[in-house]
Short mmCIF file of C-alpha atoms and ligand atoms in Angstrom, two decimals:
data_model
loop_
_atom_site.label_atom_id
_atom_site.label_comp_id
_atom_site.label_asym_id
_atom_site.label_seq_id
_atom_site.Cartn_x
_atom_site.Cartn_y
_atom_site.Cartn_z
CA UNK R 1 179.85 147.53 46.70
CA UNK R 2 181.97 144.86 47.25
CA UNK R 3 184.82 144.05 45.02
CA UNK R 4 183.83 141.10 41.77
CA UNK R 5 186.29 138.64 43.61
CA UNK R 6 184.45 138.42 46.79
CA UNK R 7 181.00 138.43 44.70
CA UNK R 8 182.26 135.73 41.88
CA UNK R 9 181.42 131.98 43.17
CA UNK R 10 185.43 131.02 43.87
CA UNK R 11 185.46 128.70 41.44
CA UNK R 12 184.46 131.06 38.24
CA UNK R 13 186.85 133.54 39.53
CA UNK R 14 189.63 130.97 39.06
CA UNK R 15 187.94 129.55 35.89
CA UNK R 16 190.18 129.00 33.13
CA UNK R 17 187.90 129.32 30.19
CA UNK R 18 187.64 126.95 27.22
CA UNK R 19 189.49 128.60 24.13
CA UNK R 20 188.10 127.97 20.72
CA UNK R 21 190.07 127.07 17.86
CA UNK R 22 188.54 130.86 16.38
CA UNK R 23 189.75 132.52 19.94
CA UNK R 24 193.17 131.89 19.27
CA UNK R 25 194.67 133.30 16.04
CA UNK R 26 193.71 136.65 15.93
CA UNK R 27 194.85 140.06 14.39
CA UNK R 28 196.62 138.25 10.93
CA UNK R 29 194.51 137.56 7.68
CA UNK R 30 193.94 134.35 7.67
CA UNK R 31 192.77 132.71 4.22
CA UNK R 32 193.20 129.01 4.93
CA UNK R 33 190.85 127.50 8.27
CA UNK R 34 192.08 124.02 8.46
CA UNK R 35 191.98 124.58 12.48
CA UNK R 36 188.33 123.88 13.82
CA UNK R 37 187.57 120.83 12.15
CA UNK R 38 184.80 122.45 10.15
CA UNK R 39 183.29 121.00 7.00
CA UNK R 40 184.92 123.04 3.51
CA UNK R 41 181.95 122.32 2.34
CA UNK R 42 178.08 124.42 2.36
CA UNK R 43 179.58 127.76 3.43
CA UNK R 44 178.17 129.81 5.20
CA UNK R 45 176.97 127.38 7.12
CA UNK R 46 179.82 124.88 7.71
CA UNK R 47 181.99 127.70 9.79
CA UNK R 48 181.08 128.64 13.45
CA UNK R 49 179.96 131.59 14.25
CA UNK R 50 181.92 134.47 15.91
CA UNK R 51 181.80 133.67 19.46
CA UNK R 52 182.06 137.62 20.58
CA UNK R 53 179.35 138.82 17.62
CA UNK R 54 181.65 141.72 16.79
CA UNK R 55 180.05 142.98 13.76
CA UNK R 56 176.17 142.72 15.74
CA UNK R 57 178.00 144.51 19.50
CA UNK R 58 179.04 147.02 17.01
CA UNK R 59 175.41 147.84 15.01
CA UNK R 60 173.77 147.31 18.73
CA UNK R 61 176.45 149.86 20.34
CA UNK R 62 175.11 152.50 18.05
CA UNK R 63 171.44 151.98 18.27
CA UNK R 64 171.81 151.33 22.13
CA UNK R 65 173.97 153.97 22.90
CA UNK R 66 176.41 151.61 24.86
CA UNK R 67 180.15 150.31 24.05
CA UNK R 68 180.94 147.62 22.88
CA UNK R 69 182.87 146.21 25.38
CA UNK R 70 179.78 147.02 27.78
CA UNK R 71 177.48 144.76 25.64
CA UNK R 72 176.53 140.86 26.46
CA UNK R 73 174.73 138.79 23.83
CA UNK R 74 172.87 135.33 24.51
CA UNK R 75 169.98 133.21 23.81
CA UNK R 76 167.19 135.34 24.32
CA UNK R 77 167.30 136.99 28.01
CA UNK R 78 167.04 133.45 29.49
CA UNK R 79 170.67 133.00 29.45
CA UNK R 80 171.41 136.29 30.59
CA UNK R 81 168.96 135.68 33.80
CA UNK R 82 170.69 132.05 34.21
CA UNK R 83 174.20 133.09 33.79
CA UNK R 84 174.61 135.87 37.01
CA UNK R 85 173.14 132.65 39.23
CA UNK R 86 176.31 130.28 37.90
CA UNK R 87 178.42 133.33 38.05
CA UNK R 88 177.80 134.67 41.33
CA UNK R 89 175.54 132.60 43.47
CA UNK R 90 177.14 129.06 45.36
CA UNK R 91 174.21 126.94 44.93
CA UNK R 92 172.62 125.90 48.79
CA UNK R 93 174.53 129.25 50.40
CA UNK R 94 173.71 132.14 49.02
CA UNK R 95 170.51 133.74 48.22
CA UNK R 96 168.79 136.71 45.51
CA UNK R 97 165.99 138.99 46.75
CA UNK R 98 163.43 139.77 44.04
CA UNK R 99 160.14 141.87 43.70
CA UNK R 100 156.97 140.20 43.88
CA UNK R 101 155.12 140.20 41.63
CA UNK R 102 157.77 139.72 38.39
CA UNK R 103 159.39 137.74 35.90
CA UNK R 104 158.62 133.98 36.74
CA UNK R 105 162.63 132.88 35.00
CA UNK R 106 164.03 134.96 38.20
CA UNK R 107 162.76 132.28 40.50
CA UNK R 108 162.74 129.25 37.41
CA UNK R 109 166.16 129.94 37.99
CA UNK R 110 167.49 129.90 41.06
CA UNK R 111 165.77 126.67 41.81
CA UNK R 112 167.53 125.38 39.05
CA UNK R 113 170.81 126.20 40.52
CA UNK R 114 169.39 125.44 43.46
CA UNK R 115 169.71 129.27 45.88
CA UNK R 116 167.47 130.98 48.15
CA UNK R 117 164.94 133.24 46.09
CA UNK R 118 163.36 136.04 48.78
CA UNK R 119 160.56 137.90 46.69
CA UNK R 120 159.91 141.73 48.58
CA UNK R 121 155.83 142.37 48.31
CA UNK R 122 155.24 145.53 45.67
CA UNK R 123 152.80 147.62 47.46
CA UNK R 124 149.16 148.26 46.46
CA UNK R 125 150.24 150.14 43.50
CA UNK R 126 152.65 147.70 42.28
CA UNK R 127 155.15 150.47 43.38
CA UNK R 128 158.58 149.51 44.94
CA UNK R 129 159.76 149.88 48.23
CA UNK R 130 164.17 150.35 48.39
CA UNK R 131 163.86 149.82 52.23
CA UNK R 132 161.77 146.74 51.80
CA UNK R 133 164.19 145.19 49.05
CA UNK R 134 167.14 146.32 51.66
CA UNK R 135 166.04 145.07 55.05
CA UNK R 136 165.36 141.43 52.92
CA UNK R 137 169.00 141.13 52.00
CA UNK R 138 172.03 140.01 54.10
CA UNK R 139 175.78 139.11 53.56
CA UNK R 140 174.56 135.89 51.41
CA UNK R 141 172.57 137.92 48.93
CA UNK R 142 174.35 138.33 46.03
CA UNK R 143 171.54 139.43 43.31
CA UNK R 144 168.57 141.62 43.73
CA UNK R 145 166.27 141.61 40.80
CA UNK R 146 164.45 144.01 39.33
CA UNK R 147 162.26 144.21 36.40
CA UNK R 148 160.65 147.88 35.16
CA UNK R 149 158.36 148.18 33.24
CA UNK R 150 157.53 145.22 35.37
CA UNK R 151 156.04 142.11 34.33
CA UNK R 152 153.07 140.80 34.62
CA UNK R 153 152.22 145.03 35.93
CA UNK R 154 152.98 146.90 33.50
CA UNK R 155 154.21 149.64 35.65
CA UNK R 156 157.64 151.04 35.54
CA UNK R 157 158.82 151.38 39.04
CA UNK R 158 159.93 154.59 40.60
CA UNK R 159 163.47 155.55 39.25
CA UNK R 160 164.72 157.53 42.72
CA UNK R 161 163.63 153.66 44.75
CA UNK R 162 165.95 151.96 42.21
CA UNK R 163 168.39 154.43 42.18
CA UNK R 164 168.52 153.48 46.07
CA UNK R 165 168.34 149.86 45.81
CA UNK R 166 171.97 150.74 43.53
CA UNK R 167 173.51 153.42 45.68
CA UNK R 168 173.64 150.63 48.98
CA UNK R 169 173.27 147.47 48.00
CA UNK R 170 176.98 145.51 48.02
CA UNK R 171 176.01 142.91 45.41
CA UNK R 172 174.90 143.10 42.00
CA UNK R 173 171.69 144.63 40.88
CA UNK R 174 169.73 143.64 37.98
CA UNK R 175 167.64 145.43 35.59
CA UNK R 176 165.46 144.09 33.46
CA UNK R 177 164.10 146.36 30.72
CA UNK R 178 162.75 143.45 28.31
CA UNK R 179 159.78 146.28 28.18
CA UNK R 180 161.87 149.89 27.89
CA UNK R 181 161.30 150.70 24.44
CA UNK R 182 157.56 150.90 25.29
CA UNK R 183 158.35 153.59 28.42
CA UNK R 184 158.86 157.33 28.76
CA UNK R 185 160.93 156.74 31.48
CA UNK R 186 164.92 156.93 31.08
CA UNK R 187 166.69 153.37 30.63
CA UNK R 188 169.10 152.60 32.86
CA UNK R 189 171.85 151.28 30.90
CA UNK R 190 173.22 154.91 30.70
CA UNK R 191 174.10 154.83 34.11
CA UNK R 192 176.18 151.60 33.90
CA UNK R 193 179.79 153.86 34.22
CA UNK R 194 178.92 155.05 37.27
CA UNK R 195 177.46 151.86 38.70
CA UNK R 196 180.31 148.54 38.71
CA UNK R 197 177.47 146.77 40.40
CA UNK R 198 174.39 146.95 38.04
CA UNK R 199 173.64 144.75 34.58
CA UNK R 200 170.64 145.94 32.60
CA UNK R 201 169.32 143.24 30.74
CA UNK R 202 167.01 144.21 26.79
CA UNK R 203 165.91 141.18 24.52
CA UNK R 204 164.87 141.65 20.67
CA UNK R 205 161.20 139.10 22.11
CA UNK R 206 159.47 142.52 22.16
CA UNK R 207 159.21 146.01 20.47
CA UNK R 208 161.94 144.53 17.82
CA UNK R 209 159.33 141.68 16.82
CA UNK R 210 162.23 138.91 17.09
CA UNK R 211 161.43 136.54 19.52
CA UNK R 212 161.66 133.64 17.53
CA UNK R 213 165.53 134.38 16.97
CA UNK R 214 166.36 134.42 20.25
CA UNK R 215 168.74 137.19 21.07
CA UNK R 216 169.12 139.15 23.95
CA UNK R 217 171.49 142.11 25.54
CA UNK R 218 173.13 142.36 29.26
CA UNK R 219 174.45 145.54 29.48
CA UNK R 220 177.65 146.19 32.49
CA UNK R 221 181.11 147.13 32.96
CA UNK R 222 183.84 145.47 31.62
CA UNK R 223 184.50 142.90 34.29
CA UNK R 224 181.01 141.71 34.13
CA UNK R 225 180.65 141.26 30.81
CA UNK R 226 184.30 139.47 30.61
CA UNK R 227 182.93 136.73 33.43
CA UNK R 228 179.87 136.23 31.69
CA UNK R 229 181.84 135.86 28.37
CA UNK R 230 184.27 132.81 30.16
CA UNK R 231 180.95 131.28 31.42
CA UNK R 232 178.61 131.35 28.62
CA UNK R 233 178.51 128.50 25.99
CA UNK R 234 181.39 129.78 23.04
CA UNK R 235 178.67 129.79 20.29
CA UNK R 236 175.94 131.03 22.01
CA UNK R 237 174.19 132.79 19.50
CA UNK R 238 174.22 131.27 16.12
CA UNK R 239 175.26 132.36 13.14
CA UNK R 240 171.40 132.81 11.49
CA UNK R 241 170.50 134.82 14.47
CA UNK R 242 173.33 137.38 13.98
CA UNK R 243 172.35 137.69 10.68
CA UNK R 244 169.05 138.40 11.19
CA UNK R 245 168.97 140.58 14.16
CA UNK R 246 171.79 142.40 12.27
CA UNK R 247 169.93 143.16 9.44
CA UNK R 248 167.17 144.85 12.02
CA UNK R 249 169.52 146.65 13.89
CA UNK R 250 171.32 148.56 10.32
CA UNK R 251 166.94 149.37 9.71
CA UNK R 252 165.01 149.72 12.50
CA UNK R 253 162.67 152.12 10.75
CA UNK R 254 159.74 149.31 11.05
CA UNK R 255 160.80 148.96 14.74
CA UNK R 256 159.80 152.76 15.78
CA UNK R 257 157.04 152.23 13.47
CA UNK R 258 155.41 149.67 15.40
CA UNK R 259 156.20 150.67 18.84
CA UNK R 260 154.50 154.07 17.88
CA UNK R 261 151.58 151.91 16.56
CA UNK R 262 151.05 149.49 19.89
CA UNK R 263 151.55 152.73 21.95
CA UNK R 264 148.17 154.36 20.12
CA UNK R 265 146.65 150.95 20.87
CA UNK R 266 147.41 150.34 24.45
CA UNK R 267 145.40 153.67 25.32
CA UNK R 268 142.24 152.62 22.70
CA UNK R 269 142.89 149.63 24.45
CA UNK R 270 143.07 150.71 28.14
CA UNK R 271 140.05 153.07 27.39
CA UNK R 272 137.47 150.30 26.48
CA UNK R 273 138.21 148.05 28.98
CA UNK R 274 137.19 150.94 31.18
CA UNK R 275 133.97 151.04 30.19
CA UNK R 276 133.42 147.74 30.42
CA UNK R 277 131.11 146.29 33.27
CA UNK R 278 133.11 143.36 33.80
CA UNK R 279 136.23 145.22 33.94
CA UNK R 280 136.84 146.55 38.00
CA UNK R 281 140.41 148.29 37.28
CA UNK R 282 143.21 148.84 34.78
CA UNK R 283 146.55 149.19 36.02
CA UNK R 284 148.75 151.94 34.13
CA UNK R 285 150.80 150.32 31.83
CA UNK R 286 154.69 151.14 30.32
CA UNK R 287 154.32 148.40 28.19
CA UNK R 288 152.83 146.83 25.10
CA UNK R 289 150.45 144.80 27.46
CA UNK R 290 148.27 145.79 30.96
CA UNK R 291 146.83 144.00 33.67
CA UNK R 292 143.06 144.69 33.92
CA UNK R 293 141.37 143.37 37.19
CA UNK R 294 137.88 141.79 36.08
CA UNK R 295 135.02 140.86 38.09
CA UNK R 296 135.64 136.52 37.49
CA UNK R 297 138.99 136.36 35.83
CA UNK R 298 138.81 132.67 35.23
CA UNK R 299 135.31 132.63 33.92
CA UNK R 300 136.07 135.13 31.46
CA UNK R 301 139.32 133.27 30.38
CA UNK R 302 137.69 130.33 29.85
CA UNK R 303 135.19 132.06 27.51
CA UNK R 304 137.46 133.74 25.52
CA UNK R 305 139.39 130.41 24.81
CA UNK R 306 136.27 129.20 24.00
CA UNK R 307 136.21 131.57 20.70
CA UNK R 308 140.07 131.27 20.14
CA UNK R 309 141.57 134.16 21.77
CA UNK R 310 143.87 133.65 24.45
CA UNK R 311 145.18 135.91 26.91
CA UNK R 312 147.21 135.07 30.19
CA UNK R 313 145.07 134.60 33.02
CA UNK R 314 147.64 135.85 36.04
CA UNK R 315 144.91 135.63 39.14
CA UNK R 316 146.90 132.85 40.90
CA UNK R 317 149.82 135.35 41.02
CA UNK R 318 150.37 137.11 44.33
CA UNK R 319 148.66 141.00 44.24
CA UNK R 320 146.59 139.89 40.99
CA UNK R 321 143.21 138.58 42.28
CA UNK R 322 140.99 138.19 39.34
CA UNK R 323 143.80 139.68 36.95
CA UNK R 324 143.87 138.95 33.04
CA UNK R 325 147.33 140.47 31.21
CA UNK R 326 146.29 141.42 28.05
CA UNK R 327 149.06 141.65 25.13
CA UNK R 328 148.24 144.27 21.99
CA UNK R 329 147.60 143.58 19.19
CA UNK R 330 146.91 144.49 15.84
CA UNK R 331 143.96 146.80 15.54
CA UNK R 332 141.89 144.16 14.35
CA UNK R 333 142.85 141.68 16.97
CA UNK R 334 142.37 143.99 19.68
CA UNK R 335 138.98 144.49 18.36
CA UNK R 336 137.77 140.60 18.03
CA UNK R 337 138.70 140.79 21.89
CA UNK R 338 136.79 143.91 22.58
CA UNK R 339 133.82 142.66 20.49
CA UNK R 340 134.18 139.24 22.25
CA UNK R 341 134.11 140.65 25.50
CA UNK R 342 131.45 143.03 25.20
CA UNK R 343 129.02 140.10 24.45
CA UNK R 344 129.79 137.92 27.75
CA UNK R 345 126.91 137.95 29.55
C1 PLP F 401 159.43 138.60 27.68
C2 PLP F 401 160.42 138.94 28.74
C3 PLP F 401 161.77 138.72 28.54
C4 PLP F 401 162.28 138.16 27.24
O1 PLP F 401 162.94 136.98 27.36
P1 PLP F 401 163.70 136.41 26.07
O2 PLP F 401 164.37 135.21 26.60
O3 PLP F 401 164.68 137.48 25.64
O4 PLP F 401 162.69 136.14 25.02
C5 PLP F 401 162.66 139.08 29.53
N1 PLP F 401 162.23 139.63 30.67
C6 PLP F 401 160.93 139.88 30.89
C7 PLP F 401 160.51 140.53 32.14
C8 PLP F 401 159.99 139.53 29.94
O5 PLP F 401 158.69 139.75 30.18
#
């Protein structure tokens, strides 16, 4: 890998970060804030919120199984895919290589901030290919992304072809398991000692039922997480958000409970769509959605919208031809689907 100062854009590795009024005392009791020019007034709510989320690292530390000084936080896994673009990419020079298909925010993204997105075809089975990803990169790649279980697929991708991508890749390789609680397979943010080049990005949007609070996780070594830190906005995630997902995190009996319950209902799921005439092919699925290939994907879109139920129609999206991703449900959801479905003529 090459070293962080020759993969930071030159002028974040010089950045001198902006230091909050909170940043700067630390260590002493302090019982008096006259420093921030915060209101006295309508506590909780007139003091900013702890730019470093100590008290939520250290709930997510235990639950993840990651320090805390290995542990990002910002608003929802958007600004952890935005953030390694204004960290490490110069903006007209360098460019990321990508899977195809993924994660549209990947390539949102670096047009945005204006670099080169390469996406690397999946093959037939959605499977990746490390040599592919490789031969696409050169010395102005700075990011490969990968997503596993993927999105819109469903598939996890084959550990051993990741493990490659990591082992000779010189710039950063990212993760992103917004999907891992759903999979058997191992997450990768265990391996993040051994790696100084790989960030595994996780989100609360999913099996933790919380994307309306916006939170989400980068997982790295140290000297990742302390550039994304001077980059990042200081109050990136607000004070009602810690709160909340902190709560969660200290209980997240419900969490298993549910993930347990959209597991038994991805295989009804996957089962009856089978069977059904109009269905051509379901794709195996790590997640708490699948892609189903169908015989007139838009036709049978339109219909269901038609009675109310929406599901993403993905067969403009390169590999998925007459492709609906389907999202689980509750029982009785996936059933007014199934029941809808099972009438189109
Ligand atoms: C849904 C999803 C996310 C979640 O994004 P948030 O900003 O955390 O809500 C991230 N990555 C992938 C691949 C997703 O499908």
């Amino acid at each position: 890998m090459k070293s962080l100062e020759e993969l930071l854009r030159p002028n974040i590795r010089d950045l001198a970060p902006y230091s909050s009024a909170r940043n700067e005392y630390s260590g002493r009791v302090a019982r008096v804030f006259l420093d921030a020019n915060e209101s006295p007034y309508n506590a909780p709510y007139n003091r900013y919120p702890d730019p470093l989320q100590t008290e939520l690292k250290a709930a997510i530390s235990k639950v993840k199984g990651v320090a805390v000084e290995n542990i990002f936080l910002g608003n929802g896994s958007d600004e952890a895919i935005d953030l390694p673009y204004r960290c490490f990419t110069r903006p007209g020079i360098d460019n990321v290589v990508a899977i195809e298909p993924t994660y549209g925010m990947y390539k949102v993204c670096a047009d945005i901030n204006d670099v080169e997105y390469r996406p690397v075809l999946l093959n037939e089975r959605f499977q990746l290919e490390a040599d592919k990803i490789l031969a696409a990169c050169d010395e102005k790649t700075k990011i490969v992304w990968l997503c596993s279980p993927n999105n819109p697929t469903g598939n996890s991708l084959d550990r051993d072809e990741m493990m490659k991508i990591l082992e000779e890749f010189d710039g950063i390789v990212i993760i992103d398991e917004a999907y891992s609680d759903f999979a058997k397979q191992k997450s990768f943010r265990h391996d993040i000692d051994n790696h100084p080049n790989l960030i595994v990005l996780n989100t609360m949007s999913k099996a933790w039922g919380c994307a309306a609070i916006r939170l989400g996780m980068a997982f790295a070594q140290k000297d990742i997480i302390s550039v994304f830190n001077k980059v990042k906005y200081p109050y990136n995630v607000n004070l009602l958000t810690q709160q909340k997902a902190l709560e969660i995190m200290k209980d997240p009996f419900d969490v298993d409970k549910w993930v347990r319950m959209l597991l038994g209902e991805r295989s009804r799921m996957c089962d009856a769509f089978r069977l059904l005439p109009i269905c051509k092919e379901v794709f195996p699925s790590d997640a708490n959605f699948f892609l189903a290939r169908m015989t007139d994907a838009q036709a049978i879109y339109d219909y269901l919208v038609e009675r109310g139920i929406i599901v993403r129609n993905r067969t403009r999206i390169t590999l998925c031809r007459n492709c609906l991703r389907i999202t689980i449900g509750t029982r009785s959801e996936n059933n007014e689907l199934l029941a809808a479905l099972r009438q189109y003529i």
